[in-house]
Short mmCIF file of C-alpha atoms in Angstrom, two decimals:
data_model
loop_
_atom_site.label_atom_id
_atom_site.label_comp_id
_atom_site.label_asym_id
_atom_site.label_seq_id
_atom_site.Cartn_x
_atom_site.Cartn_y
_atom_site.Cartn_z
CA UNK V 1 3.29 -4.66 -8.09
CA UNK V 2 6.70 -5.28 -9.61
CA UNK V 3 5.43 -8.56 -11.04
CA UNK V 4 2.55 -6.76 -12.73
CA UNK V 5 4.79 -4.13 -14.31
CA UNK V 6 7.26 -6.77 -15.47
CA UNK V 7 4.59 -7.94 -17.90
CA UNK V 8 3.97 -4.42 -19.24
CA UNK V 9 7.07 -2.22 -19.13
CA UNK V 10 5.34 0.60 -21.02
CA UNK V 11 2.86 1.06 -18.18
CA UNK V 12 5.46 2.60 -15.88
CA UNK V 13 8.07 3.59 -18.50
CA UNK V 14 10.77 1.48 -16.86
CA UNK V 15 13.11 -1.27 -17.99
CA UNK V 16 12.93 -4.93 -17.05
CA UNK V 17 16.20 -4.79 -15.10
CA UNK V 18 14.91 -1.89 -13.01
CA UNK V 19 11.76 -3.82 -12.16
CA UNK V 20 13.76 -6.92 -11.26
CA UNK V 21 16.14 -4.97 -9.02
CA UNK V 22 13.25 -3.21 -7.30
CA UNK V 23 11.46 -6.50 -6.61
CA UNK V 24 14.64 -8.07 -5.24
CA UNK V 25 15.27 -5.10 -2.95
CA UNK V 26 11.71 -5.25 -1.59
CA UNK V 27 12.01 -8.99 -0.95
CA UNK V 28 15.24 -8.51 0.99
CA UNK V 29 13.59 -5.97 3.29
CA UNK V 30 10.79 -8.39 4.18
CA UNK V 31 13.28 -10.91 5.58
CA UNK V 32 13.82 -8.83 8.73
CA UNK V 33 10.44 -7.21 9.30
CA UNK V 34 8.82 -9.61 11.77
CA UNK V 35 8.98 -12.95 13.54
CA UNK V 36 6.37 -15.54 14.49
CA UNK V 37 6.64 -18.04 17.35
CA UNK V 38 4.49 -20.98 18.41
CA UNK V 39 4.47 -20.95 22.21
CA UNK V 40 3.81 -23.82 24.64
CA UNK V 41 0.41 -25.40 23.87
CA UNK V 42 -2.08 -26.55 26.50
CA UNK V 43 -5.05 -28.93 26.59
CA UNK V 44 -8.17 -28.06 28.59
CA UNK V 45 -11.74 -29.38 28.37
CA UNK V 46 -10.91 -31.40 25.28
CA UNK V 47 -9.55 -28.38 23.42
CA UNK V 48 -5.99 -27.84 22.29
CA UNK V 49 -4.90 -24.22 22.71
CA UNK V 50 -1.96 -23.07 20.59
CA UNK V 51 -0.60 -19.60 21.44
CA UNK V 52 1.11 -17.83 18.53
CA UNK V 53 3.09 -14.62 18.99
CA UNK V 54 3.88 -12.16 16.19
CA UNK V 55 6.55 -9.51 16.80
CA UNK V 56 7.26 -6.39 14.76
CA UNK V 57 10.98 -5.70 14.20
CA UNK V 58 10.57 -2.48 12.21
CA UNK V 59 10.31 1.11 13.42
CA UNK V 60 6.78 1.61 12.08
CA UNK V 61 3.39 -0.07 12.03
CA UNK V 62 3.30 -3.36 10.16
CA UNK V 63 2.12 -3.46 7.46
CA UNK V 64 2.90 0.19 6.80
CA UNK V 65 2.12 2.64 4.02
CA UNK V 66 -0.87 2.45 1.70
CA UNK V 67 -3.97 0.80 3.28
CA UNK V 68 -4.31 -1.80 0.52
CA UNK V 69 -1.70 -3.90 2.32
CA UNK V 70 -2.44 -6.72 4.71
CA UNK V 71 -0.55 -9.26 6.82
CA UNK V 72 -2.00 -12.43 8.33
CA UNK V 73 -1.26 -15.72 10.09
CA UNK V 74 -1.55 -19.00 8.21
CA UNK V 75 -1.75 -21.84 10.74
CA UNK V 76 -1.94 -25.57 9.95
CA UNK V 77 -2.25 -28.55 12.29
CA UNK V 78 -1.60 -32.05 10.90
CA UNK V 79 -1.76 -35.37 12.77
CA UNK V 80 0.75 -38.24 12.62
CA UNK V 81 -1.07 -39.80 9.67
CA UNK V 82 -0.85 -36.63 7.61
CA UNK V 83 -4.52 -35.69 8.00
CA UNK V 84 -5.26 -31.98 8.18
CA UNK V 85 -6.97 -31.19 11.49
CA UNK V 86 -7.16 -27.41 11.25
CA UNK V 87 -6.17 -24.63 8.86
CA UNK V 88 -6.74 -20.89 9.07
CA UNK V 89 -5.41 -18.27 6.66
CA UNK V 90 -4.85 -20.42 3.56
CA UNK V 91 -5.10 -18.76 0.14
CA UNK V 92 -5.98 -19.95 -3.35
CA UNK V 93 -3.82 -19.70 -6.49
CA UNK V 94 -4.86 -16.05 -6.93
CA UNK V 95 -3.84 -15.01 -3.42
CA UNK V 96 -7.40 -14.83 -2.13
CA UNK V 97 -8.44 -15.77 1.38
CA UNK V 98 -11.79 -17.51 1.74
CA UNK V 99 -13.15 -14.44 3.51
CA UNK V 100 -12.42 -12.26 0.45
CA UNK V 101 -15.62 -13.52 -1.18
CA UNK V 102 -17.70 -11.78 1.50
CA UNK V 103 -15.49 -8.69 1.56
CA UNK V 104 -15.89 -8.07 -2.18
CA UNK V 105 -19.70 -7.99 -2.20
CA UNK V 106 -21.24 -5.14 -4.18
CA UNK V 107 -22.30 -3.11 -1.12
CA UNK V 108 -18.76 -3.33 0.28
CA UNK V 109 -17.09 -2.08 -2.90
CA UNK V 110 -19.61 0.59 -3.94
CA UNK V 111 -17.96 4.01 -4.16
CA UNK V 112 -21.24 5.82 -3.48
CA UNK V 113 -23.12 4.24 -0.61
CA UNK V 114 -26.75 4.77 0.43
CA UNK V 115 -27.49 7.11 3.31
CA UNK V 116 -29.29 4.49 5.40
CA UNK V 117 -27.91 2.63 8.40
CA UNK V 118 -26.66 -0.39 6.47
CA UNK V 119 -24.30 -2.74 8.31
CA UNK V 120 -20.80 -2.94 6.82
CA UNK V 121 -19.14 -5.12 9.45
CA UNK V 122 -19.29 -8.05 7.01
CA UNK V 123 -16.97 -6.16 4.66
CA UNK V 124 -13.79 -6.81 6.66
CA UNK V 125 -12.37 -9.32 9.11
CA UNK V 126 -12.44 -8.12 12.73
CA UNK V 127 -9.43 -8.40 15.00
CA UNK V 128 -9.19 -11.76 16.78
CA UNK V 129 -7.66 -12.55 20.16
CA UNK V 130 -8.95 -16.15 20.01
CA UNK V 131 -9.54 -18.19 16.85
CA UNK V 132 -11.78 -21.27 17.03
CA UNK V 133 -12.84 -21.74 13.41
CA UNK V 134 -11.01 -22.10 10.06
CA UNK V 135 -13.26 -19.28 8.82
CA UNK V 136 -11.58 -16.88 11.25
CA UNK V 137 -8.22 -15.39 10.27
CA UNK V 138 -5.82 -13.16 12.19
CA UNK V 139 -5.48 -10.32 9.66
CA UNK V 140 -3.43 -7.21 10.43
CA UNK V 141 -4.60 -4.27 8.32
CA UNK V 142 -6.09 -0.78 8.19
CA UNK V 143 -9.74 -0.49 7.11
CA UNK V 144 -10.94 3.03 6.31
CA UNK V 145 -14.37 4.44 7.12
CA UNK V 146 -16.17 7.52 5.77
CA UNK V 147 -17.94 10.22 7.81
CA UNK V 148 -20.82 7.80 8.51
CA UNK V 149 -18.43 4.99 9.43
CA UNK V 150 -19.14 3.00 6.28
CA UNK V 151 -16.25 1.06 4.82
CA UNK V 152 -14.53 2.88 1.95
CA UNK V 153 -11.53 2.30 -0.29
CA UNK V 154 -11.47 5.88 -1.62
CA UNK V 155 -8.79 7.94 0.13
CA UNK V 156 -10.67 11.23 -0.30
CA UNK V 157 -13.74 9.74 1.41
CA UNK V 158 -11.82 8.40 4.40
CA UNK V 159 -12.54 10.05 7.75
CA UNK V 160 -11.45 7.43 10.29
CA UNK V 161 -10.37 3.83 10.70
CA UNK V 162 -13.01 1.19 11.34
CA UNK V 163 -10.16 -1.18 12.08
CA UNK V 164 -6.45 -0.56 12.51
CA UNK V 165 -4.67 -3.48 14.11
CA UNK V 166 -1.48 -3.03 12.17
CA UNK V 167 1.17 -4.15 14.61
CA UNK V 168 2.86 -1.15 16.26
CA UNK V 169 6.65 -1.01 16.72
CA UNK V 170 8.43 -1.57 20.00
CA UNK V 171 8.08 1.61 22.06
CA UNK V 172 4.49 2.33 21.07
CA UNK V 173 2.55 4.04 23.90
CA UNK V 174 -1.16 4.83 23.55
CA UNK V 175 -0.97 7.25 26.49
CA UNK V 176 1.43 9.52 24.65
CA UNK V 177 -0.70 9.59 21.49
CA UNK V 178 -4.07 10.24 23.13
CA UNK V 179 -7.27 8.25 22.68
CA UNK V 180 -8.42 10.19 19.60
CA UNK V 181 -5.13 10.00 17.69
CA UNK V 182 -5.44 8.70 14.12
CA UNK V 183 -2.13 6.90 14.69
CA UNK V 184 -3.68 4.82 17.47
CA UNK V 185 -5.36 1.40 17.50
CA UNK V 186 -8.92 1.02 16.18
CA UNK V 187 -11.52 -1.73 16.42
CA UNK V 188 -11.40 -4.79 18.66
CA UNK V 189 -7.62 -4.65 18.98
CA UNK V 190 -8.02 -1.59 21.20
CA UNK V 191 -9.58 -3.86 23.86
CA UNK V 192 -7.16 -6.77 23.44
CA UNK V 193 -4.70 -6.81 26.39
CA UNK V 194 -2.28 -8.99 24.41
CA UNK V 195 -2.09 -6.55 21.50
CA UNK V 196 1.15 -4.57 21.80
CA UNK V 197 1.04 -3.58 25.49
CA UNK V 198 2.28 -0.03 26.04
CA UNK V 199 6.01 0.50 26.35
CA UNK V 200 8.04 -0.22 28.52
CA UNK V 201 6.21 -3.56 28.70
CA UNK V 202 8.65 -6.14 27.23
CA UNK V 203 5.90 -7.40 24.89
CA UNK V 204 5.48 -3.99 23.27
CA UNK V 205 5.39 -4.41 19.49
CA UNK V 206 3.90 -7.91 19.59
CA UNK V 207 0.52 -9.65 19.51
CA UNK V 208 -0.59 -12.99 20.93
CA UNK V 209 -3.29 -15.01 19.15
CA UNK V 210 -4.72 -18.19 20.70
CA UNK V 211 -5.96 -20.98 18.45
CA UNK V 212 -8.41 -23.42 20.07
CA UNK V 213 -9.43 -26.63 18.36
CA UNK V 214 -10.82 -30.04 19.34
CA UNK V 215 -8.29 -32.82 18.72
CA UNK V 216 -10.17 -35.85 20.09
CA UNK V 217 -8.41 -39.13 19.29
CA UNK V 218 -6.21 -37.68 16.55
CA UNK V 219 -3.01 -39.65 16.01
CA UNK V 220 -0.05 -38.09 17.81
CA UNK V 221 2.31 -36.39 17.47
CA UNK V 222 0.71 -33.32 15.94
CA UNK V 223 2.69 -31.03 13.65
CA UNK V 224 1.92 -27.31 13.85
CA UNK V 225 3.12 -24.80 11.28
CA UNK V 226 2.60 -21.03 11.55
CA UNK V 227 3.49 -18.63 8.76
CA UNK V 228 3.25 -14.85 8.70
CA UNK V 229 2.14 -13.76 5.22
CA UNK V 230 1.93 -10.40 3.44
CA UNK V 231 0.13 -9.05 0.37
CA UNK V 232 0.59 -5.57 -1.11
CA UNK V 233 -2.88 -5.21 -2.68
CA UNK V 234 -5.82 -7.09 -1.20
CA UNK V 235 -8.59 -8.07 -3.65
CA UNK V 236 -11.17 -5.56 -2.38
CA UNK V 237 -8.93 -2.61 -3.24
CA UNK V 238 -8.46 -3.76 -6.83
CA UNK V 239 -12.03 -4.90 -7.44
CA UNK V 240 -13.39 -1.58 -6.17
CA UNK V 241 -11.75 0.03 -9.21
CA UNK V 242 -14.02 -1.95 -11.53
CA UNK V 243 -16.57 0.89 -11.50
CA UNK V 244 -14.16 3.29 -13.20
CA UNK V 245 -14.15 3.85 -16.96
CA UNK V 246 -10.82 5.69 -16.94
CA UNK V 247 -8.51 3.86 -19.40
CA UNK V 248 -5.58 4.06 -16.98
CA UNK V 249 -7.64 2.40 -14.26
CA UNK V 250 -9.07 -0.28 -16.54
CA UNK V 251 -5.53 -1.07 -17.69
CA UNK V 252 -4.39 -1.51 -14.09
CA UNK V 253 -7.39 -3.74 -13.32
CA UNK V 254 -6.56 -5.87 -16.36
CA UNK V 255 -2.93 -6.19 -15.25
CA UNK V 256 -4.06 -7.12 -11.73
CA UNK V 257 -6.30 -9.87 -13.11
CA UNK V 258 -3.41 -11.34 -15.10
CA UNK V 259 -0.84 -11.13 -12.30
CA UNK V 260 -2.45 -10.85 -8.84
CA UNK V 261 -0.05 -9.52 -6.17
CA UNK V 262 1.85 -12.49 -4.78
CA UNK V 263 1.62 -13.65 -1.20
CA UNK V 264 5.00 -13.22 0.50
CA UNK V 265 6.18 -15.08 3.58
CA UNK V 266 7.65 -12.82 6.26
CA UNK V 267 8.33 -15.45 8.92
CA UNK V 268 7.69 -19.09 9.83
CA UNK V 269 7.77 -21.39 12.84
CA UNK V 270 7.07 -25.10 13.39
CA UNK V 271 6.42 -27.21 16.46
CA UNK V 272 5.72 -30.88 17.11
CA UNK V 273 3.28 -31.69 19.90
CA UNK V 274 4.00 -35.05 21.47
CA UNK V 275 1.58 -37.70 22.79
#
């Protein structure tokens, strides 16, 4: 957001130095928000399993605040010859994941949705405990649903969460909150035993994702890199605004198109898997 306003100071009635200081302050905070760790891999039935743990070091859900935000794992596996064997969570120059194409379809973004029983599960990425395809991405986010449990990006239409696998802080206990609490966990993450076990479990505030991929006769050693990435405004939230004719909204959409919210790295880990 700061990068967008830096190109148009009049939009927010602020000075360039204020924008720069604000962006720097926000970047400093992200340095201590979370960690990512590649655990001991294992090979079984011709598949390499790479466990990756993400841990929240803040005192709130991560990502927190406005539901346009998202956090995800970018994992790459490269063999000894430099050939890419597997990659999940990579983005293009505009900060778009491959799955964003499906999530920004017209029926996903429509403000007014038909009353029928249309399926909206293709409008967001479900929570994953195991990832076996580059098309699957471990995305931590809140996805709002209206009274008929249809995906919505309009705050006034929101009635529940279709998905909320934002990583809870250490100390989170579902039993204290109650099963119907809006501050709970929604979607597949609610049934994932590795997703932030209730406190006082020592793994409270963390999530474990397992990546499984065939490696065959790939040249060893294999280099694995895992990065935890963050984006303040995912494409669906901005593109949904395209229906509006309000000049303030169209100006924001234009600014977004010129300077898409950058992808920030929160944490990184690397590991070399021997022969």
